[in-house]
Protein backbone atom coordinates (compact mmCIF):
# COMPACT_ATOMS: atom_id res chain seq x y z
CA MET A 1 0.00 0.00 0.00
CA LYS A 2 1.39 3.41 -0.95
CA LYS A 3 1.39 6.07 1.70
CA ILE A 4 0.59 9.74 1.25
CA ARG A 5 3.41 12.00 2.35
CA LYS A 6 1.27 14.98 3.37
CA LEU A 7 -2.51 15.38 3.40
CA THR A 8 -4.16 18.71 4.19
CA ALA A 9 -7.83 19.41 4.84
CA ILE A 10 -7.90 22.99 3.60
CA GLN A 11 -11.14 23.85 5.44
CA PRO A 12 -13.61 22.31 7.94
CA VAL A 13 -14.65 18.97 6.40
CA SER A 14 -16.82 17.46 9.17
CA PHE A 15 -14.21 14.90 10.23
CA LEU A 16 -14.70 13.35 13.65
CA PRO A 17 -11.71 12.83 15.99
CA GLU A 18 -11.72 9.09 15.27
CA GLY A 19 -11.85 9.86 11.54
CA ARG A 20 -8.82 12.13 11.81
CA GLU A 21 -7.01 9.41 13.69
CA ALA A 22 -7.87 6.85 11.01
CA VAL A 23 -6.38 9.10 8.32
CA ASN A 24 -2.96 8.65 9.92
CA ALA A 25 -2.87 5.06 8.68
CA TYR A 26 -2.58 6.38 5.13
CA CYS A 27 -0.45 9.51 5.63
CA ASP A 28 2.90 10.42 7.08
CA GLN A 29 1.46 13.82 7.99
CA ALA A 30 -2.15 15.00 8.15
CA ILE A 31 -3.16 18.62 8.76
CA PHE A 32 -6.77 19.64 9.42
CA TYR A 33 -7.70 23.33 9.20
CA ASP A 34 -10.81 24.22 11.20
CA THR A 35 -11.31 27.67 9.69
CA GLU A 36 -12.40 28.66 6.20
CA PRO A 37 -9.74 30.11 3.88
CA GLN A 38 -10.57 33.66 2.85
CA SER A 39 -9.01 33.67 -0.62
CA ASP A 40 -7.56 31.49 -3.35
CA GLU A 41 -4.12 32.62 -2.22
CA GLU A 42 -4.82 31.29 1.26
CA ILE A 43 -6.01 27.97 -0.19
CA ILE A 44 -2.77 27.69 -2.18
CA SER A 45 -0.78 28.54 0.93
CA ARG A 46 -2.59 25.86 2.93
CA ILE A 47 -2.07 23.24 0.26
CA ALA A 48 1.62 24.20 -0.08
CA ASP A 49 3.58 21.03 -0.85
CA SER A 50 0.76 18.59 0.01
CA ASP A 51 0.34 15.64 -2.29
CA ALA A 52 -3.26 15.10 -1.11
CA VAL A 53 -6.05 17.37 0.12
CA PHE A 54 -9.54 17.13 1.55
CA VAL A 55 -12.04 19.77 0.41
CA SER A 56 -15.71 20.47 0.95
CA TYR A 57 -18.41 21.83 -1.38
CA ASN A 58 -18.30 25.56 -0.80
CA ARG A 59 -14.86 26.57 -2.15
CA PRO A 60 -14.09 26.55 -5.89
CA ILE A 61 -10.88 24.64 -6.56
CA GLY A 62 -10.11 25.75 -10.09
CA GLU A 63 -7.19 25.67 -12.49
CA ASN A 64 -5.61 28.73 -10.87
CA ILE A 65 -5.28 26.83 -7.59
CA LEU A 66 -4.40 23.42 -9.01
CA SER A 67 -1.74 24.78 -11.33
CA ALA A 68 -0.04 26.47 -8.37
CA CYS A 69 0.25 23.18 -6.44
CA PRO A 70 2.48 20.89 -8.55
CA GLU A 71 2.88 18.23 -5.82
CA LEU A 72 -0.85 17.56 -5.64
CA LYS A 73 -1.87 14.05 -6.72
CA TYR A 74 -5.14 13.36 -4.86
CA ILE A 75 -8.26 15.38 -3.97
CA GLY A 76 -10.73 13.77 -1.60
CA MET A 77 -14.03 15.62 -1.77
CA CYS A 78 -15.78 15.43 1.61
CA CYS A 79 -19.07 16.17 -0.10
CA SER A 80 -21.26 14.93 -2.92
CA LEU A 81 -19.78 14.51 -6.38
CA TYR A 82 -22.50 13.94 -8.98
CA SER A 83 -20.87 15.25 -12.14
CA ALA A 84 -17.95 17.32 -13.37
CA ALA A 85 -20.33 20.13 -14.35
CA SER A 86 -21.77 20.49 -10.85
CA SER A 87 -18.49 20.04 -8.97
CA ASN A 88 -16.63 22.88 -7.27
CA VAL A 89 -13.37 21.13 -8.24
CA ASP A 90 -12.11 21.51 -11.82
CA ILE A 91 -12.38 17.81 -12.64
CA ALA A 92 -11.23 18.21 -16.25
CA TYR A 93 -8.01 20.03 -15.31
CA ALA A 94 -7.30 17.53 -12.55
CA ALA A 95 -7.75 14.55 -14.88
CA ALA A 96 -5.52 16.12 -17.53
CA HIS A 97 -2.74 16.62 -14.98
CA GLY A 98 -2.83 13.27 -13.23
CA ILE A 99 -4.72 14.40 -10.12
CA LYS A 100 -7.14 11.77 -8.82
CA VAL A 101 -10.45 13.22 -7.58
CA THR A 102 -12.93 11.21 -5.52
CA GLY A 103 -16.26 12.24 -4.06
CA ILE A 104 -19.09 10.65 -2.13
CA ARG A 105 -22.86 10.29 -2.44
CA ASP A 106 -25.92 9.36 -0.44
CA TYR A 107 -24.81 10.32 3.06
CA GLY A 108 -27.25 13.11 4.01
CA ASP A 109 -30.47 12.20 2.20
CA GLU A 110 -32.48 11.21 5.27
CA GLY A 111 -31.87 14.54 7.00
CA VAL A 112 -33.04 16.43 3.91
CA ALA A 113 -36.22 14.37 3.77
CA GLU A 114 -36.92 15.02 7.45
CA TYR A 115 -36.33 18.77 7.04
CA ILE A 116 -38.81 19.05 4.15
CA THR A 117 -41.40 16.87 5.87
CA ALA A 118 -41.14 18.80 9.15
CA GLU A 119 -41.34 22.23 7.51
CA LEU A 120 -44.27 21.15 5.34
CA ILE A 121 -46.19 19.90 8.37
CA ARG A 122 -45.59 23.19 10.17
CA ARG A 123 -46.76 25.15 7.14
CA LEU A 124 -49.87 23.00 6.64
CA HIS A 125 -50.85 23.19 10.31
CA GLY A 126 -49.92 26.84 10.66
CA THR A 127 -47.70 26.19 13.69
CA ASP A 128 -44.89 28.35 12.28
CA GLY A 129 -46.61 31.62 13.20
CA SER A 130 -48.49 32.10 9.92
CA ALA A 131 -51.92 30.99 8.72
CA PRO A 132 -52.04 27.40 7.41
CA LEU A 133 -51.09 27.06 3.75
CA LEU A 134 -54.51 25.81 2.67
CA GLY A 135 -56.55 28.13 4.90
CA GLU A 136 -57.19 25.65 7.69
CA SER A 137 -55.07 23.09 9.50
CA SER A 138 -54.37 20.25 7.06
CA GLU A 139 -52.56 16.93 7.02
CA VAL A 140 -49.92 15.85 4.54
CA SER A 141 -52.35 13.11 3.53
CA GLY A 142 -53.79 13.90 0.10
CA ILE A 143 -51.31 16.70 -0.60
CA ARG A 144 -49.99 16.57 -4.17
CA ALA A 145 -46.20 16.86 -3.94
CA GLY A 146 -44.14 17.51 -7.06
CA ILE A 147 -40.46 16.61 -6.94
CA LEU A 148 -37.87 18.02 -9.32
CA GLY A 149 -35.29 15.31 -9.94
CA MET A 150 -35.44 11.71 -8.81
CA GLY A 151 -31.96 10.91 -7.54
CA ALA A 152 -31.15 9.51 -4.11
CA THR A 153 -32.14 12.66 -2.19
CA ALA A 154 -35.37 13.06 -4.13
CA GLN A 155 -36.25 9.42 -3.51
CA ALA A 156 -35.70 9.90 0.23
CA VAL A 157 -38.00 12.95 0.14
CA ALA A 158 -40.62 10.98 -1.82
CA ARG A 159 -40.48 8.13 0.71
CA GLY A 160 -40.90 10.53 3.61
CA LEU A 161 -43.84 12.41 2.15
CA SER A 162 -45.58 9.32 0.83
CA ALA A 163 -45.31 7.73 4.30
CA PHE A 164 -47.62 10.53 5.47
CA GLY A 165 -50.01 9.93 2.59
CA ALA A 166 -48.88 12.52 0.02
CA ASP A 167 -49.42 11.81 -3.67
CA ILE A 168 -46.01 11.91 -5.35
CA CYS A 169 -45.41 13.34 -8.82
CA TYR A 170 -41.99 13.96 -10.28
CA TYR A 171 -40.16 15.51 -13.20
CA SER A 172 -36.70 14.26 -14.17
CA ARG A 173 -34.46 14.13 -17.21
CA THR A 174 -34.73 10.36 -17.00
CA ARG A 175 -37.92 8.56 -16.03
CA LYS A 176 -37.90 5.93 -13.31
CA PRO A 177 -40.48 3.36 -14.46
CA GLU A 178 -39.48 0.98 -11.66
CA LEU A 179 -40.46 3.60 -9.06
CA GLU A 180 -43.68 4.38 -10.90
CA GLN A 181 -44.61 0.71 -10.83
CA GLU A 182 -43.36 -0.14 -7.36
CA LYS A 183 -44.17 3.08 -5.47
CA GLY A 184 -46.98 4.53 -7.53
CA TYR A 185 -45.13 7.77 -8.29
CA GLN A 186 -46.48 9.63 -11.30
CA TYR A 187 -44.19 11.18 -13.92
CA GLN A 188 -45.31 14.58 -15.25
CA GLU A 189 -43.77 17.08 -17.61
CA LEU A 190 -42.51 20.17 -15.78
CA HIS A 191 -45.32 22.56 -16.64
CA GLU A 192 -48.04 20.04 -15.84
CA LEU A 193 -46.39 19.27 -12.50
CA LEU A 194 -46.16 22.95 -11.53
CA ARG A 195 -49.82 23.52 -12.34
CA SER A 196 -51.17 20.50 -10.50
CA CYS A 197 -49.06 20.22 -7.33
CA ASP A 198 -49.52 21.98 -3.97
CA VAL A 199 -45.88 21.55 -2.96
CA ILE A 200 -42.75 21.59 -5.13
CA CYS A 201 -39.50 20.09 -3.83
CA SER A 202 -36.37 20.83 -5.83
CA CYS A 203 -33.70 18.14 -5.43
CA LEU A 204 -31.72 19.11 -8.51
CA SER A 205 -27.99 19.02 -9.05
CA LYS A 206 -25.96 22.16 -8.39
CA ASN A 207 -26.19 24.89 -11.05
CA VAL A 208 -29.38 23.50 -12.64
CA THR A 209 -32.03 26.20 -13.18
CA LEU A 210 -35.55 25.17 -14.19
CA LEU A 211 -37.86 27.89 -12.90
CA TYR A 212 -38.24 31.15 -14.80
CA GLU A 213 -41.07 33.69 -15.12
CA SER A 214 -43.34 31.40 -17.15
CA GLU A 215 -42.83 28.49 -14.73
CA PHE A 216 -43.72 30.63 -11.71
CA GLU A 217 -46.84 31.85 -13.52
CA LEU A 218 -47.90 28.23 -13.89
CA LEU A 219 -47.05 27.50 -10.25
CA GLY A 220 -49.38 30.27 -9.14
CA GLU A 221 -50.66 31.13 -5.67
CA ASN A 222 -51.22 29.07 -2.50
CA LYS A 223 -48.10 27.03 -3.11
CA ILE A 224 -44.83 26.25 -1.33
CA LEU A 225 -41.44 25.70 -2.97
CA PHE A 226 -38.63 23.81 -1.23
CA ASN A 227 -35.06 23.85 -2.49
CA THR A 228 -32.36 21.70 -0.90
CA SER A 229 -29.90 21.98 -3.78
CA LEU A 230 -26.58 23.78 -3.39
CA SER A 231 -27.66 26.51 -5.78
CA PRO A 232 -30.92 28.28 -6.66
CA CYS A 233 -33.18 26.36 -9.03
CA PHE A 234 -34.77 29.61 -10.26
CA ASP A 235 -34.23 32.99 -11.84
CA ARG A 236 -33.99 35.54 -9.03
CA LYS A 237 -36.27 38.20 -10.52
CA ALA A 238 -38.86 35.56 -11.37
CA ILE A 239 -39.05 34.24 -7.81
CA GLU A 240 -39.23 37.77 -6.41
CA ASN A 241 -42.32 38.42 -8.54
CA TRP A 242 -43.83 35.10 -7.45
CA LEU A 243 -43.22 35.82 -3.77
CA LYS A 244 -45.34 38.97 -4.10
CA LYS A 245 -48.36 36.85 -4.99
CA GLN A 246 -50.94 35.62 -2.51
CA ASN A 247 -49.85 32.86 -0.09
CA THR A 248 -46.60 31.82 -1.77
CA TRP A 249 -43.73 30.38 0.27
CA TYR A 250 -40.09 29.55 -0.38
CA CYS A 251 -38.13 27.33 2.04
CA CYS A 252 -34.46 26.35 1.73
CA ASP A 253 -31.82 25.08 4.08
CA THR A 254 -28.60 26.81 2.96
CA LEU A 255 -27.60 30.31 1.88
CA MET A 256 -26.15 28.73 -1.27
CA GLY A 257 -29.61 27.39 -2.07
CA LEU A 258 -31.16 30.73 -1.22
CA GLY A 259 -29.04 32.36 -3.88
CA ASP A 260 -29.34 36.01 -2.91
CA SER A 261 -29.61 37.33 0.64
CA CYS A 262 -32.09 39.98 -0.53
CA LEU A 263 -34.74 37.23 -0.55
CA LEU A 264 -34.52 37.13 3.25
CA GLU A 265 -36.38 40.45 3.25
CA PHE A 266 -39.55 38.57 2.25
CA ASN A 267 -41.63 37.34 5.20
CA ASN A 268 -42.64 34.29 3.16
CA VAL A 269 -39.03 33.10 2.73
CA LYS A 270 -37.59 30.72 5.32
CA CYS A 271 -33.91 29.75 5.28
CA GLN A 272 -32.34 27.88 8.18
CA LYS A 273 -28.81 28.78 6.93
CA ARG A 274 -27.29 25.34 7.43
CA PRO A 275 -27.42 22.06 5.48
CA SER A 276 -30.36 19.93 6.56
CA GLY A 277 -28.50 16.80 5.53
CA MET A 278 -25.58 17.24 7.96
CA THR A 279 -27.01 15.32 10.89
CA ARG A 280 -24.94 13.35 13.41
CA GLN A 281 -25.61 10.17 11.45
CA ALA A 282 -24.76 11.83 8.13
CA VAL A 283 -21.40 13.03 9.44
CA ARG A 284 -20.49 9.46 10.39
CA ARG A 285 -21.51 8.20 6.95
CA LEU A 286 -19.45 11.00 5.36
CA ASN A 287 -16.37 9.99 7.38
CA GLU A 288 -16.75 6.34 6.42
CA LYS A 289 -17.15 7.05 2.71
CA VAL A 290 -14.26 9.53 2.51
CA LEU A 291 -11.99 7.11 4.35
CA GLU A 292 -13.00 4.29 2.02
CA ASN A 293 -12.07 6.43 -1.00
CA LEU A 294 -8.72 7.25 0.61
CA ARG A 295 -8.09 3.58 1.37
CA GLU A 296 -8.84 2.54 -2.21
CA TYR A 297 -6.54 5.26 -3.58
CA CYS A 298 -3.65 4.13 -1.39
CA GLN A 299 -4.18 0.50 -2.41
CA GLN A 300 -3.95 1.22 -6.14
C-alpha cells in the first residue's frame, strides 16, 4: 500500500476525531484546518507542498489553484460529487494533470427528507406563526407533492412524504419506471407538474435552473417551494415576482440554495442557513465514505 506524504484538509470537512485518527494510517502527515480560507491565495498557501487534500463543497478549486500546487496528486471531496459540471473542483483540469479526484454520495439524504417533511407539516398546520397554507389546518395526507429530480435525495423525500399519505409526482431528465410501478409515483412534464401540485420540492444538481417567469406563472398562488440543492433552481427576478403573490412560500436550508440574501427580506421566505443533511448520522456516513475512498486510492 502506498502512503501519502502529506494530506491537508484545507477547510472544515466534518471529520470526527476518530476519523482524523484513522487518516494517519494512510499519511505520514495529516493537517486539518478548522477555519475557512478567505481567498484562493490562502487555499494555495494551505495546500503548499501537500500531495493530497480534503475539500468540501463551498470553495471553488479551479485551475488557478491546481496549477499552483504541482505536488498535488489526490483530492478527496468530503461532499457529494455527482458530475464534473456540478463540482466545485475543476475535474477536467485535474484529470488532464494526473490528479485523482474522488467524491461521495448518499450520506445526508435522510436529513433532507426530514427537514422538508417537518417544515411542510408546520406550514400545513400553521404552527410556524403564519396561517395554514390551505386556509385551515391540514394533514400531509392527500397533498400533491411535485419533486424536481429523482436521484437519491429526491427518492428519500418521496419516501418521507408518501409515508404521510402525500401523492407523489416527479419531473426528471430520465424517467424511473421501476419507481412508478413499485411506489406509484407519477411522472409529469414540468409545466403540468407545476400547475397540478400543492408543494414543489427541488432536489436538482448544483447549477441547474428550471424555474423562470413562465414556470412561476404556472405555479401560481397558494403554493410552497422547497429547495435543498446547493444553488438556486430559479431565476432571481422571477421568484421575487412570485413571492409577491398571494400565499406563496419559499423554504431552503442553505444560503447557497437561497441564492441572494435579498430574498430574506420577504416574510414568506424561510432559510435555516445550514445544510439539513448534515445530521450526526450523516457526518459518520461521510467519514466512512471519505476514508474508504482514501483507502482505495492508497491501495492502487
